CSV table of C-alpha atoms (C1' of nucleotides) in Angstrom, one decimal:
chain,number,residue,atom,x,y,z
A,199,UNK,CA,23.4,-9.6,2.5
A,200,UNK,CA,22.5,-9.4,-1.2
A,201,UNK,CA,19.4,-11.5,-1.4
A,202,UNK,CA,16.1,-10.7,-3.2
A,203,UNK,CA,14.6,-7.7,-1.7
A,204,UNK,CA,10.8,-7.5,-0.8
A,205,UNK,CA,8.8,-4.7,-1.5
A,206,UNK,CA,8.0,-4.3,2.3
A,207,UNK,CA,11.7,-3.9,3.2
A,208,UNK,CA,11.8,-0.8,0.3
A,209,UNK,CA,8.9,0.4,2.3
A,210,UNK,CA,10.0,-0.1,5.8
A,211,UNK,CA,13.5,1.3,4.5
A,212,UNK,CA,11.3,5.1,3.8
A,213,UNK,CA,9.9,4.7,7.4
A,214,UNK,CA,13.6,4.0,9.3
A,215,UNK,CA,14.9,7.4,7.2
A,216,UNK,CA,12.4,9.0,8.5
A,217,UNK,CA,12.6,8.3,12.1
A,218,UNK,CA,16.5,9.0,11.6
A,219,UNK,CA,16.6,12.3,10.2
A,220,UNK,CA,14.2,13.0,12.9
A,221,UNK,CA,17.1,11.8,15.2
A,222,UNK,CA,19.7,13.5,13.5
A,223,UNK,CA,18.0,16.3,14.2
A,224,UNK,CA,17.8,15.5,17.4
A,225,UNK,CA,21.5,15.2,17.2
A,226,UNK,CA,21.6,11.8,18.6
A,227,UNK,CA,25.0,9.7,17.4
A,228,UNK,CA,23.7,6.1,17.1
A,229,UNK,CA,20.2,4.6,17.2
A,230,UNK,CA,19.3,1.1,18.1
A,231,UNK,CA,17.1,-1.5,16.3
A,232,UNK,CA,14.8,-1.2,19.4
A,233,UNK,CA,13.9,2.5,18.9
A,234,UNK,CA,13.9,2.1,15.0
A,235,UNK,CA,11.4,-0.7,15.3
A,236,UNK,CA,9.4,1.6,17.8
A,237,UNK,CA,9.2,4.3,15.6
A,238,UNK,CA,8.8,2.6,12.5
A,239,UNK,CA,6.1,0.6,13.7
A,240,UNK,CA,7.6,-2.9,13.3
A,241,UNK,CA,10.1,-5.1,15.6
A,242,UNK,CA,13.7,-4.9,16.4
A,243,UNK,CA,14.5,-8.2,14.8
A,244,UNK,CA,12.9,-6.8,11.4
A,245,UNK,CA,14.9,-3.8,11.6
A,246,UNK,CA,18.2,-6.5,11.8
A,247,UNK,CA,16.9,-8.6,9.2
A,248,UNK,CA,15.7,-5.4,6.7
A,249,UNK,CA,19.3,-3.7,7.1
A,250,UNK,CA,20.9,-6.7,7.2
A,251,UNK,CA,19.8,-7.1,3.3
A,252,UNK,CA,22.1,-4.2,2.5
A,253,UNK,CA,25.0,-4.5,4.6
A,254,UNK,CA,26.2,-4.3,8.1
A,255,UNK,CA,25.7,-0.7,9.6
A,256,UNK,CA,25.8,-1.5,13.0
A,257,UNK,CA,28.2,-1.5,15.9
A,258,UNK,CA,27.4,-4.2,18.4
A,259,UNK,CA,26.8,-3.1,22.0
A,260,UNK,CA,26.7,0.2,20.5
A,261,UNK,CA,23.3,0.6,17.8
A,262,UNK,CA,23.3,2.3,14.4
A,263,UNK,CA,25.4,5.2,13.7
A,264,UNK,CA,22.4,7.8,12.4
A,265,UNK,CA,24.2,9.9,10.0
A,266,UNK,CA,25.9,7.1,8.5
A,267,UNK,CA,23.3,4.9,8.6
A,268,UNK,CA,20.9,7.7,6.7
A,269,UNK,CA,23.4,8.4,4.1
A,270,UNK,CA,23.6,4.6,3.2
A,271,UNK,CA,19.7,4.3,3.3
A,272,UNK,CA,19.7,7.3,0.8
A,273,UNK,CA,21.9,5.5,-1.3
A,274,UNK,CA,19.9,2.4,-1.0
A,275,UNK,CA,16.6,3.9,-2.5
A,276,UNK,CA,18.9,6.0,-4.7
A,277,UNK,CA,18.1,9.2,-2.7
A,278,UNK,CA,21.5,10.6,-3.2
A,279,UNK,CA,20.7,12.2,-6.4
A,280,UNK,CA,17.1,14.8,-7.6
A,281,UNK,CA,14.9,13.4,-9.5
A,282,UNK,CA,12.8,15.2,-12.9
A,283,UNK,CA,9.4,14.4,-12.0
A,284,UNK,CA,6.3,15.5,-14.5
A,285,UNK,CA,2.4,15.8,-13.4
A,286,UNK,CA,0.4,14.7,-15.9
A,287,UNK,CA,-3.2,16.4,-15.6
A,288,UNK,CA,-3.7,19.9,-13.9
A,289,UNK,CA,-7.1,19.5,-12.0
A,290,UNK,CA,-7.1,19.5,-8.5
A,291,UNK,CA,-5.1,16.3,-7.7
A,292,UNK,CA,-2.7,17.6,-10.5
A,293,UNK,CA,-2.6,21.4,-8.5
A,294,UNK,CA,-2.6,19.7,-5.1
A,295,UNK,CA,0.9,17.7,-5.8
A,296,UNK,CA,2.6,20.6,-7.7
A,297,UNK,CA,2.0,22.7,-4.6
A,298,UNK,CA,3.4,19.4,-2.0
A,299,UNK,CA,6.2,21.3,-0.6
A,300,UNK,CA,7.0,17.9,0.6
A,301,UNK,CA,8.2,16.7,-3.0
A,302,UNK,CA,10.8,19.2,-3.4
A,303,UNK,CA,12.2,18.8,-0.2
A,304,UNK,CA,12.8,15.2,-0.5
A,305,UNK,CA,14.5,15.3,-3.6
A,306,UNK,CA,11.7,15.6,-6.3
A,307,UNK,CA,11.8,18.1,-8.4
A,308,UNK,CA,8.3,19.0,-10.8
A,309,UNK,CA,10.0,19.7,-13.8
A,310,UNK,CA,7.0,19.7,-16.2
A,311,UNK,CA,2.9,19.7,-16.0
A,312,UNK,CA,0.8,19.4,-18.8
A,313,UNK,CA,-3.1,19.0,-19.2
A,314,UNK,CA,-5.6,18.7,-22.4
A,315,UNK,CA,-7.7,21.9,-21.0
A,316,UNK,CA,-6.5,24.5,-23.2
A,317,UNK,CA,-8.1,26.9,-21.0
A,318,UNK,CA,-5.1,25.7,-18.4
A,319,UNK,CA,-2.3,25.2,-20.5
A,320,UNK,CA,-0.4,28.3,-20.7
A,321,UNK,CA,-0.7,28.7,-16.5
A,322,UNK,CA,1.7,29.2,-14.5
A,323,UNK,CA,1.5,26.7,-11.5
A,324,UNK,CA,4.8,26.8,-8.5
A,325,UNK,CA,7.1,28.2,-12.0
A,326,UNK,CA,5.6,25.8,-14.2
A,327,UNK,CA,3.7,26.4,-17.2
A,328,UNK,CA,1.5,24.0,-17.9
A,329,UNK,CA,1.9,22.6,-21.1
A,330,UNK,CA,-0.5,21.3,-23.9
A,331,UNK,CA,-1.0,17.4,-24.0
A,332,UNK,CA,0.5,17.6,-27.9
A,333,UNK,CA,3.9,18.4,-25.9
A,334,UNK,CA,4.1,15.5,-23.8
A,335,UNK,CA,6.4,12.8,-25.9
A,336,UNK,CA,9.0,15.4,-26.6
A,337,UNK,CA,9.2,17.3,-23.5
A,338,UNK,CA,9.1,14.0,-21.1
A,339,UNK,CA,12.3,13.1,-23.2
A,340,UNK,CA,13.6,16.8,-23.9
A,341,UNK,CA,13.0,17.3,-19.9
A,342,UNK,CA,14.6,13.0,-19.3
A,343,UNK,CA,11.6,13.3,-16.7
A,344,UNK,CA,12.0,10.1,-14.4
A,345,UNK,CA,9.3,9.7,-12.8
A,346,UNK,CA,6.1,10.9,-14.6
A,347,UNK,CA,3.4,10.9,-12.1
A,348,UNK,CA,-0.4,10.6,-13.7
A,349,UNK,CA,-3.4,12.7,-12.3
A,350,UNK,CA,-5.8,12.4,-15.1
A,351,UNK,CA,-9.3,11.0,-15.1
A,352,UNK,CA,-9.8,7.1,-15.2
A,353,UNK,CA,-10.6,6.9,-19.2
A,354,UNK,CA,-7.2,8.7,-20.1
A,355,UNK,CA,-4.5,7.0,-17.9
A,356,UNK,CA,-3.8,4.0,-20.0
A,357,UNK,CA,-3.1,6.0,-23.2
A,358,UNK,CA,-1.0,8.6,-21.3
A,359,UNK,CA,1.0,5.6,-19.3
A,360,UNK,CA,1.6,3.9,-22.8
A,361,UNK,CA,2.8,7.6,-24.1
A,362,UNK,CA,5.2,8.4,-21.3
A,363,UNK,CA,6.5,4.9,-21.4
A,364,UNK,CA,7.6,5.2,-25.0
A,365,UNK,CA,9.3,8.0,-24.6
A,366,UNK,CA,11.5,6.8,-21.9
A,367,UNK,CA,9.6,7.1,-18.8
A,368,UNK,CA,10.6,3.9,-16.4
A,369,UNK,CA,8.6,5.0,-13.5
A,370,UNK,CA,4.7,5.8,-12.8
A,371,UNK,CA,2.5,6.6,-9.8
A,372,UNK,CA,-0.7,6.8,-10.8
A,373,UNK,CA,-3.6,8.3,-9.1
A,374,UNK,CA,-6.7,7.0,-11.5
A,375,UNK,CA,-8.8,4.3,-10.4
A,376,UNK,CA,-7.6,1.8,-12.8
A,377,UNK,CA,-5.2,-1.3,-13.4
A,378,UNK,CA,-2.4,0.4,-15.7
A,379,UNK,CA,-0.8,-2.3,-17.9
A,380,UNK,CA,3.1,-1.1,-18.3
A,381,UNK,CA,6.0,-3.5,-19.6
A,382,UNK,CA,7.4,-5.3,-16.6
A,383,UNK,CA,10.5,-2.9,-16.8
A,384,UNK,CA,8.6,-0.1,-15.6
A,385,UNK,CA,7.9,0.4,-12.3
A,386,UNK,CA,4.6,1.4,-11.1
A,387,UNK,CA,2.8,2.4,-7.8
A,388,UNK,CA,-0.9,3.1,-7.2
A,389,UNK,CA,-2.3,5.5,-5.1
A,390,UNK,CA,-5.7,4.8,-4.9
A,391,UNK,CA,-8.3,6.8,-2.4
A,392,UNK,CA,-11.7,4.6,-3.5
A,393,UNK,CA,-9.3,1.7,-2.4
A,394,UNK,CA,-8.1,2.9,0.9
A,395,UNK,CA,-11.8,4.0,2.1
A,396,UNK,CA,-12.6,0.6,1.1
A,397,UNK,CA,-10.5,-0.9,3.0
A,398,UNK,CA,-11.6,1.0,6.2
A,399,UNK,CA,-15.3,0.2,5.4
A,400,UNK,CA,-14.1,-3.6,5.5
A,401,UNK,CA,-12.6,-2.8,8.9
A,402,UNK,CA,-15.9,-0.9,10.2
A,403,UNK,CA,-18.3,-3.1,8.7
A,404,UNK,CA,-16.5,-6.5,10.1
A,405,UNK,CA,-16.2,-4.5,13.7
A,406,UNK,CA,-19.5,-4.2,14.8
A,407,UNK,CA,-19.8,-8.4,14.1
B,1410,UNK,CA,-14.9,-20.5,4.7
B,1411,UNK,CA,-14.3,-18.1,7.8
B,1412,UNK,CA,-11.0,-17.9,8.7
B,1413,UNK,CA,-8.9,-14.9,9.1
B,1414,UNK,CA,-8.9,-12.2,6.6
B,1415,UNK,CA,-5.3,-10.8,5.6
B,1416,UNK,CA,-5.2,-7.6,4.1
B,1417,UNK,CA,-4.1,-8.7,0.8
B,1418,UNK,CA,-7.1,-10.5,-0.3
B,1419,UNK,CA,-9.2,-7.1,1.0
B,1420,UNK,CA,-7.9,-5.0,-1.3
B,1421,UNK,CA,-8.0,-7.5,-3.8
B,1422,UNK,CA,-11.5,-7.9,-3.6
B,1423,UNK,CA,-12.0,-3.8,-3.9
B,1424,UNK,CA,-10.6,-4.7,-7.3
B,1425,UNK,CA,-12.5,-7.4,-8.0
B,1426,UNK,CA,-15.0,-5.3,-7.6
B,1427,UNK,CA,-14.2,-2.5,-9.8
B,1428,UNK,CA,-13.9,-5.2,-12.6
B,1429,UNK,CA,-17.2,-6.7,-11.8
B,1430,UNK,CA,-18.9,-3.7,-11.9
B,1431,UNK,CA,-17.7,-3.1,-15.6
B,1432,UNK,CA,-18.9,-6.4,-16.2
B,1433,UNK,CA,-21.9,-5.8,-15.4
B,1434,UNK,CA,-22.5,-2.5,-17.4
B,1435,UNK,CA,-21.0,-4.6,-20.4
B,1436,UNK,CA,-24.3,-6.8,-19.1
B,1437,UNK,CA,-21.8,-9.8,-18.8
B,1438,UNK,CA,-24.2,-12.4,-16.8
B,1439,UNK,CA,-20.9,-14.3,-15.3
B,1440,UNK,CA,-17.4,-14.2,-14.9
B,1441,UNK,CA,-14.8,-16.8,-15.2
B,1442,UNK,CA,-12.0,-16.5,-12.0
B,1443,UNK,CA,-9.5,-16.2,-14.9
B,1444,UNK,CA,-11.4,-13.1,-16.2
B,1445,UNK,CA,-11.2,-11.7,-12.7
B,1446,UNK,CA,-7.9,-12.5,-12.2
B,1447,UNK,CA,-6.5,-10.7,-15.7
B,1448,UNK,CA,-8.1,-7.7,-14.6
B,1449,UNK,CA,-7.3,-7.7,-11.3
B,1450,UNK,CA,-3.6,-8.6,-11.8
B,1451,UNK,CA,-3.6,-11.8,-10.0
B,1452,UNK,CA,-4.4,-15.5,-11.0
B,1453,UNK,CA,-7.1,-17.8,-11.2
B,1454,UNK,CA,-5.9,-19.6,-8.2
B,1455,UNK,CA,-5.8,-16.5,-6.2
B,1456,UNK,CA,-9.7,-15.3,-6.6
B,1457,UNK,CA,-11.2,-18.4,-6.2
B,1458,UNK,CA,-9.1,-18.4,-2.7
B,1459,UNK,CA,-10.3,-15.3,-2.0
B,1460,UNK,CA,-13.7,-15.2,-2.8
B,1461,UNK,CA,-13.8,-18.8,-1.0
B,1462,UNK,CA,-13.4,-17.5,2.0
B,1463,UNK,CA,-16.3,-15.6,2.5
B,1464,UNK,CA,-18.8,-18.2,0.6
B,1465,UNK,CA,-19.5,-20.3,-2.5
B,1466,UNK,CA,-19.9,-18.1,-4.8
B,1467,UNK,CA,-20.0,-19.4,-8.3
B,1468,UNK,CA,-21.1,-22.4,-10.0
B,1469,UNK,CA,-18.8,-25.1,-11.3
B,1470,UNK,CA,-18.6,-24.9,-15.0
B,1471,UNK,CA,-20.2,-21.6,-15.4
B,1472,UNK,CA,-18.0,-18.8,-13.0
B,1473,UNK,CA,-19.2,-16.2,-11.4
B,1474,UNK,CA,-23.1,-14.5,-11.8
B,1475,UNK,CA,-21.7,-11.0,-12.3
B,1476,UNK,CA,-24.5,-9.1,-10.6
B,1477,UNK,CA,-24.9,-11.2,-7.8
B,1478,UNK,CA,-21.1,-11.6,-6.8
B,1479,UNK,CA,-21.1,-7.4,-7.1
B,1480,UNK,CA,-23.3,-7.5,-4.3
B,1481,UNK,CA,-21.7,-10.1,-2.5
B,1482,UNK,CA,-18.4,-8.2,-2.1
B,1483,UNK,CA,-20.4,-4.9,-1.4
B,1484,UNK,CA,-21.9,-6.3,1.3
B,1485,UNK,CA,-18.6,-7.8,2.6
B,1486,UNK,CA,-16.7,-4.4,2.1
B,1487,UNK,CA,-19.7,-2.7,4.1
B,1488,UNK,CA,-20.6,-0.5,0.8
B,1489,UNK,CA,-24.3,-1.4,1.0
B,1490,UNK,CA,-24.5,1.7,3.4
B,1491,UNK,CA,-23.3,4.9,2.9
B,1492,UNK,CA,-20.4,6.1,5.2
B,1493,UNK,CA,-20.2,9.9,6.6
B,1494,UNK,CA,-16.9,11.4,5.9
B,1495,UNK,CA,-14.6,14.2,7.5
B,1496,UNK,CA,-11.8,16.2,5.7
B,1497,UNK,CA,-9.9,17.9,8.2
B,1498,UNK,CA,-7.4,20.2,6.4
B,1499,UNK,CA,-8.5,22.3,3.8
B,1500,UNK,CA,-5.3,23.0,1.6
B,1501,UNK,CA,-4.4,22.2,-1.6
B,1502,UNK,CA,-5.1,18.2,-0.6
B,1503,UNK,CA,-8.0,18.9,1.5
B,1504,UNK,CA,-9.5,20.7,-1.6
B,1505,UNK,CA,-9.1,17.7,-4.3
B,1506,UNK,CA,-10.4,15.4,-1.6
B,1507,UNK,CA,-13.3,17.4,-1.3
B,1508,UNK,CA,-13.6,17.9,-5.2
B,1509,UNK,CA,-13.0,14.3,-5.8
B,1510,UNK,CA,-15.9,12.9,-7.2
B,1511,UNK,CA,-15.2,9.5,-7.3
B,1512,UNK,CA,-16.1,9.7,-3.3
B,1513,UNK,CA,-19.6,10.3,-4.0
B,1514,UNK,CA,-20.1,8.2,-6.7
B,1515,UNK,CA,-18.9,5.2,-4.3
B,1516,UNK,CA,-20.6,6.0,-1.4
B,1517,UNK,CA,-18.8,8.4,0.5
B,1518,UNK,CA,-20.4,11.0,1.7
B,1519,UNK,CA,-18.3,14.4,2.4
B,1520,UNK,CA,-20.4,15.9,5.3
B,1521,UNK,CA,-17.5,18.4,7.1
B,1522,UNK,CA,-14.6,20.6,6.4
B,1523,UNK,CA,-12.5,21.5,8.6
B,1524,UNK,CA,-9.3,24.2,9.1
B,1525,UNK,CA,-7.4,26.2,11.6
B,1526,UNK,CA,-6.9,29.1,9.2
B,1527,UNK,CA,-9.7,31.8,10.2
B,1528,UNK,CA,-9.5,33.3,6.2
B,1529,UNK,CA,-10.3,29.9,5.2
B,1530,UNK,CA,-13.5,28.9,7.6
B,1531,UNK,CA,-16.9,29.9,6.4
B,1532,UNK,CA,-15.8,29.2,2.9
B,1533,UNK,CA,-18.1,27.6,1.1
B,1534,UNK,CA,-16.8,24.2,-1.3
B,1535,UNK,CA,-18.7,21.6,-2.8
B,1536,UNK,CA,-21.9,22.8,-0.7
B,1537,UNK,CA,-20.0,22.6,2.5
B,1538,UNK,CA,-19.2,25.3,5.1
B,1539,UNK,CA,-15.7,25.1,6.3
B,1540,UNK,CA,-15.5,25.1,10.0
B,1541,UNK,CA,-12.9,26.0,12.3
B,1542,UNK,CA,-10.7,23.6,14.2
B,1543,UNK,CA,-12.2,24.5,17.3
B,1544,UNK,CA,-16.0,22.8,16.6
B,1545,UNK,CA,-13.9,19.5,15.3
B,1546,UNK,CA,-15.1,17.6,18.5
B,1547,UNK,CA,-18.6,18.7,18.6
B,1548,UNK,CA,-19.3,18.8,15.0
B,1549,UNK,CA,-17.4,14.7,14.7
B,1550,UNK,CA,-19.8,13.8,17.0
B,1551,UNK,CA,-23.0,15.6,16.8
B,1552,UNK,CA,-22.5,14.7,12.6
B,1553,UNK,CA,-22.0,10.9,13.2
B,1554,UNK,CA,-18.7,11.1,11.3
B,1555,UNK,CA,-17.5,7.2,10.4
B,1556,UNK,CA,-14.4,7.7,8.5
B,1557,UNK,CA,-12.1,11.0,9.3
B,1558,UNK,CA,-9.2,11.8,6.7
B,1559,UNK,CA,-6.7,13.7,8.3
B,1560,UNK,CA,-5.3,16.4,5.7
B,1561,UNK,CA,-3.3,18.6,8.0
B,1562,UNK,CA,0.8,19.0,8.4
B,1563,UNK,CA,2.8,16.3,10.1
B,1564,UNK,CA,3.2,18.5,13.0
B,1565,UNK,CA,-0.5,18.6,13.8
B,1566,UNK,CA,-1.4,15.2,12.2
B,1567,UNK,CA,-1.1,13.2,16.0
B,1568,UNK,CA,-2.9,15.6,17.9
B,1569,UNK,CA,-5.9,15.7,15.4
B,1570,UNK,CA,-5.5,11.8,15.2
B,1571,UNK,CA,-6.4,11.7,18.9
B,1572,UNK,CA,-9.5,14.3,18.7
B,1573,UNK,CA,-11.3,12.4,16.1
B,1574,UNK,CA,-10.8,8.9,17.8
B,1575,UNK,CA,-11.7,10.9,21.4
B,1576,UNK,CA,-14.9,11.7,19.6
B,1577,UNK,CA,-15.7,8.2,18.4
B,1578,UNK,CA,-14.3,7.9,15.3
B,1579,UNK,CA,-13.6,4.3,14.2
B,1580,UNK,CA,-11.6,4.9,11.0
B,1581,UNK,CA,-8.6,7.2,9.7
B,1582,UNK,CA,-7.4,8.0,6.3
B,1583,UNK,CA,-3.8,9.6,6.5
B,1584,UNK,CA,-2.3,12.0,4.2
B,1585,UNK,CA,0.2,13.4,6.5
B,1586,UNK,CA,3.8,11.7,6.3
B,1587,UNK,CA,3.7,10.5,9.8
B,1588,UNK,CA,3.3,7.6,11.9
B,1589,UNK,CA,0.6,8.0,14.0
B,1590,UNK,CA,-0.5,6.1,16.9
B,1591,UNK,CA,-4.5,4.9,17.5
B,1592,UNK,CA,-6.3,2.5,20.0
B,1593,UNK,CA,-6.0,-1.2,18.4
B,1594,UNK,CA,-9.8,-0.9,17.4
B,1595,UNK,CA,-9.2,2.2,15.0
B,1596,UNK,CA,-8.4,1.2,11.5
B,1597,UNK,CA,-5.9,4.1,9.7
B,1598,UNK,CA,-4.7,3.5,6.5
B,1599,UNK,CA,-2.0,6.1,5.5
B,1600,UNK,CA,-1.4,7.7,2.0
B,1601,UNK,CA,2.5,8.8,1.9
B,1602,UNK,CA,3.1,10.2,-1.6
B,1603,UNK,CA,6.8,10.6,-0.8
B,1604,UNK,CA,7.1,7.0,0.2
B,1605,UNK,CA,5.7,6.0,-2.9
B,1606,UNK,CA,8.0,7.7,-5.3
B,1607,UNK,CA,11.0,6.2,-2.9
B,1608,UNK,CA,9.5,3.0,-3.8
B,1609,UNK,CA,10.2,4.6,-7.5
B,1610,UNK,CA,13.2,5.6,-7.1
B,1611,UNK,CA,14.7,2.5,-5.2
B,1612,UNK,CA,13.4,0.5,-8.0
B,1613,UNK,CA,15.0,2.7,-10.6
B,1614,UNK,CA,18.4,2.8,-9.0
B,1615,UNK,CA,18.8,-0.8,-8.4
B,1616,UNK,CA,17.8,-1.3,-12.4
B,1617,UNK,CA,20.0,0.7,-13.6
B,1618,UNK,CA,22.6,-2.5,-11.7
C,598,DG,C1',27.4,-5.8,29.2
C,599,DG,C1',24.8,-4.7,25.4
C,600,DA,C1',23.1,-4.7,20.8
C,601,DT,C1',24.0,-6.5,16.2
C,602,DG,C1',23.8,-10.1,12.5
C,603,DT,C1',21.9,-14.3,11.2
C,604,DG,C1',20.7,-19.3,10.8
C,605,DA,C1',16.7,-21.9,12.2
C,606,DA,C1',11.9,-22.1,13.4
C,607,DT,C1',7.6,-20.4,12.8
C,608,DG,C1',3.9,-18.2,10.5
C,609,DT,C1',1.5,-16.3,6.5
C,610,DC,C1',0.4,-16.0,1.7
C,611,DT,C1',0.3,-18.0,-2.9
C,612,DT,C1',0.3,-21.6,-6.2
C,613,DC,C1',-0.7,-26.3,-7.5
C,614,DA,C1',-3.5,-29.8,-8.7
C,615,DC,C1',-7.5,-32.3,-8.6
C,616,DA,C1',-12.0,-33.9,-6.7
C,617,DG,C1',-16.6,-32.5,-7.1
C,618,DC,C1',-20.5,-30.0,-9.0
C,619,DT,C1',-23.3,-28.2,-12.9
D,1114,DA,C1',-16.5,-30.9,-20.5
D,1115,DG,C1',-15.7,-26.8,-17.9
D,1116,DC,C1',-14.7,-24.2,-13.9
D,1117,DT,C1',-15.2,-23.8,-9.0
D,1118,DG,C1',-13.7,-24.9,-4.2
D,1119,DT,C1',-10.0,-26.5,-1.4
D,1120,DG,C1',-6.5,-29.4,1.0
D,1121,DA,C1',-1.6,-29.9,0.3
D,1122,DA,C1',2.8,-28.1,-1.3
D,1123,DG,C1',5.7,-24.5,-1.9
D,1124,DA,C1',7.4,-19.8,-1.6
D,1125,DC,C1',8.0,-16.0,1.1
D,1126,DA,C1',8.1,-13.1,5.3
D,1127,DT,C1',8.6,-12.6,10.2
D,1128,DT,C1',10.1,-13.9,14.7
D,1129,DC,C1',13.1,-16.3,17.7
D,1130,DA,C1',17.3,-17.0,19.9
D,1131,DC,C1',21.9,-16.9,20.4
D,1132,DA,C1',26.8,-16.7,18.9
D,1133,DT,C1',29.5,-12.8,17.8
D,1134,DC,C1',31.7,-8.7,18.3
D,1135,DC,C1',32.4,-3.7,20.2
DNA sequence: GGATGTGAATGTCTTCACAGCT
DNA sequence: AGCTGTGAAGACATTCACATCC
């Protein structure tokens, strides 16, 4: 164990939680590789070699234990603890993820939303107001947000990435259209719909040959 | 030229792209691979690799001519047509899909809503008439739909999966956080918001050594 | 017996480095 | 001279296959 870790273990890591809660649910005791690979959408030996990276979980002859399997996978991807999330920008991506039930239910909490509409600011969205862009430096480090996720438009996410980032911020997801530029100690994920359509029209078009 | 396309290089080139395109509205006539690469967030190396495999682009000594490499990788990415979309789901995602204007700017036309919720069909957004659930079939098909994004719960998320591709469609956009499971010649692409902040999160706990 | 954990083999993607055009 | 296009090398990721242990 203990190697370098590859992004698509982190990710395949989120898939095998899922598919064990589901089974814990299901109140099954152990799990194998086989039916995490199934579910997960990869192969049995991948599951081996993913968990492998962190330690050795399994009993052989026997599969995965789920519960304690999902509480080590928690701890891996630091699930064990809530995180302060802020939503930067209140239009309808912005209203859209403050209303994701699924956030709060995995550990995310929206602790602050802001936007430069002052017709908005001063709304209350899920128990948040949303607050005036002027606020953002000292309530992103009043609040210690974590994660500061930015829904603004295109033009504005670089000077709101560079904001949150000085004031402590070490984690973005960003849902503009562009290549942020962040210090190589921040972590940063793109969710980008133009990109994912894209990708399907590359699929569709190259189909019909 | 010709070989097999991985997945990588087709989201690069939706990026290339982007960066072209603000080339050319700076009415840049070419563009060096390094250029492409700094904006792009990859190397030299890596875009003449990329674009290599689809033709010969540039011209040695010069780079890239901006406007026609634009329409080189539009035509690759199949965005010299305009592709007929579906939202199916009309919550609080389903509504900033549907608002999103970046869709229709590149290409994507929004042509059906869809929802279970009888309060919500025959509500009228962005010029289209929500429908209920029960016309999904007949309105997929009778509307030519190409590209169906799937903006229901997890629980109903399979079962629409299979109505869309029973009624021809060829490509799936995902926003539920599930794994579903298509016919090898459907492309699905999944957006898992949850997942992405996990990514966050793993990357913030392990920095924090 | 049955399923894990893991080196070794294979496959895929990226980077290097330079020949070949312009 | 400058920058592309591309084989070759290198890095990385996945799959294989089997010894190991429950």
């Amino acid at each position: 164990m203990s190697k370098k870790i590859s992004e698509s273990t982190v990710r395949r890591l989120s898939l095998y939680l899922r598919s064990l809660r589901e089974a814990v649910e299901g109140s099954a005791e152990t799990i194998s590789s086989e039916e995490l690979a199934d579910r997960g959408g990869t192969t049995a030996a991948q599951v081996r070699k993913d968990l492998s990276m962190f330690g050795s979980f399994g009993k052989r002859g026997m599969g995965y234990p789920t519960a304690e399997l999902t509480r080590a996978i928690e701890e891996i991807l630091g699930l064990h603890r809530r995180w302060r999330v802020a939503v930067i920008g209140a239009g309808k991506i912005g209203s859209a993820l403050v209303a994701y039930r699924n956030f709060h239910s995995r550990g995310f909490e929206i602790v602050a939303v802001f936007d430069t509409d002052p017709a908005k600011v001063g709304a209350v969205w899920g128990g948040q107001r949303i607050q005036p862009d002027e606020a953002l430096e000292r309530v992103v480090s009043e609040r210690e947000i974590d994660i500061a996720i930015i829904a603004v438009p295109g033009t504005a996410a670089q000077s709101v990435a560079d904001r949150v980032v000085a004031s402590g911020v070490r984690a973005l997801l960003n849902f503009a259209p562009v290549r942020l530029r962040v210090p190589e100690d921040v972590a940063l994920r793109n969710v980008d719909m133009v990109l994912e359509l894209e990708q399907l029209t590359y699929a569709l078009n190259s189909a019909e040959f």
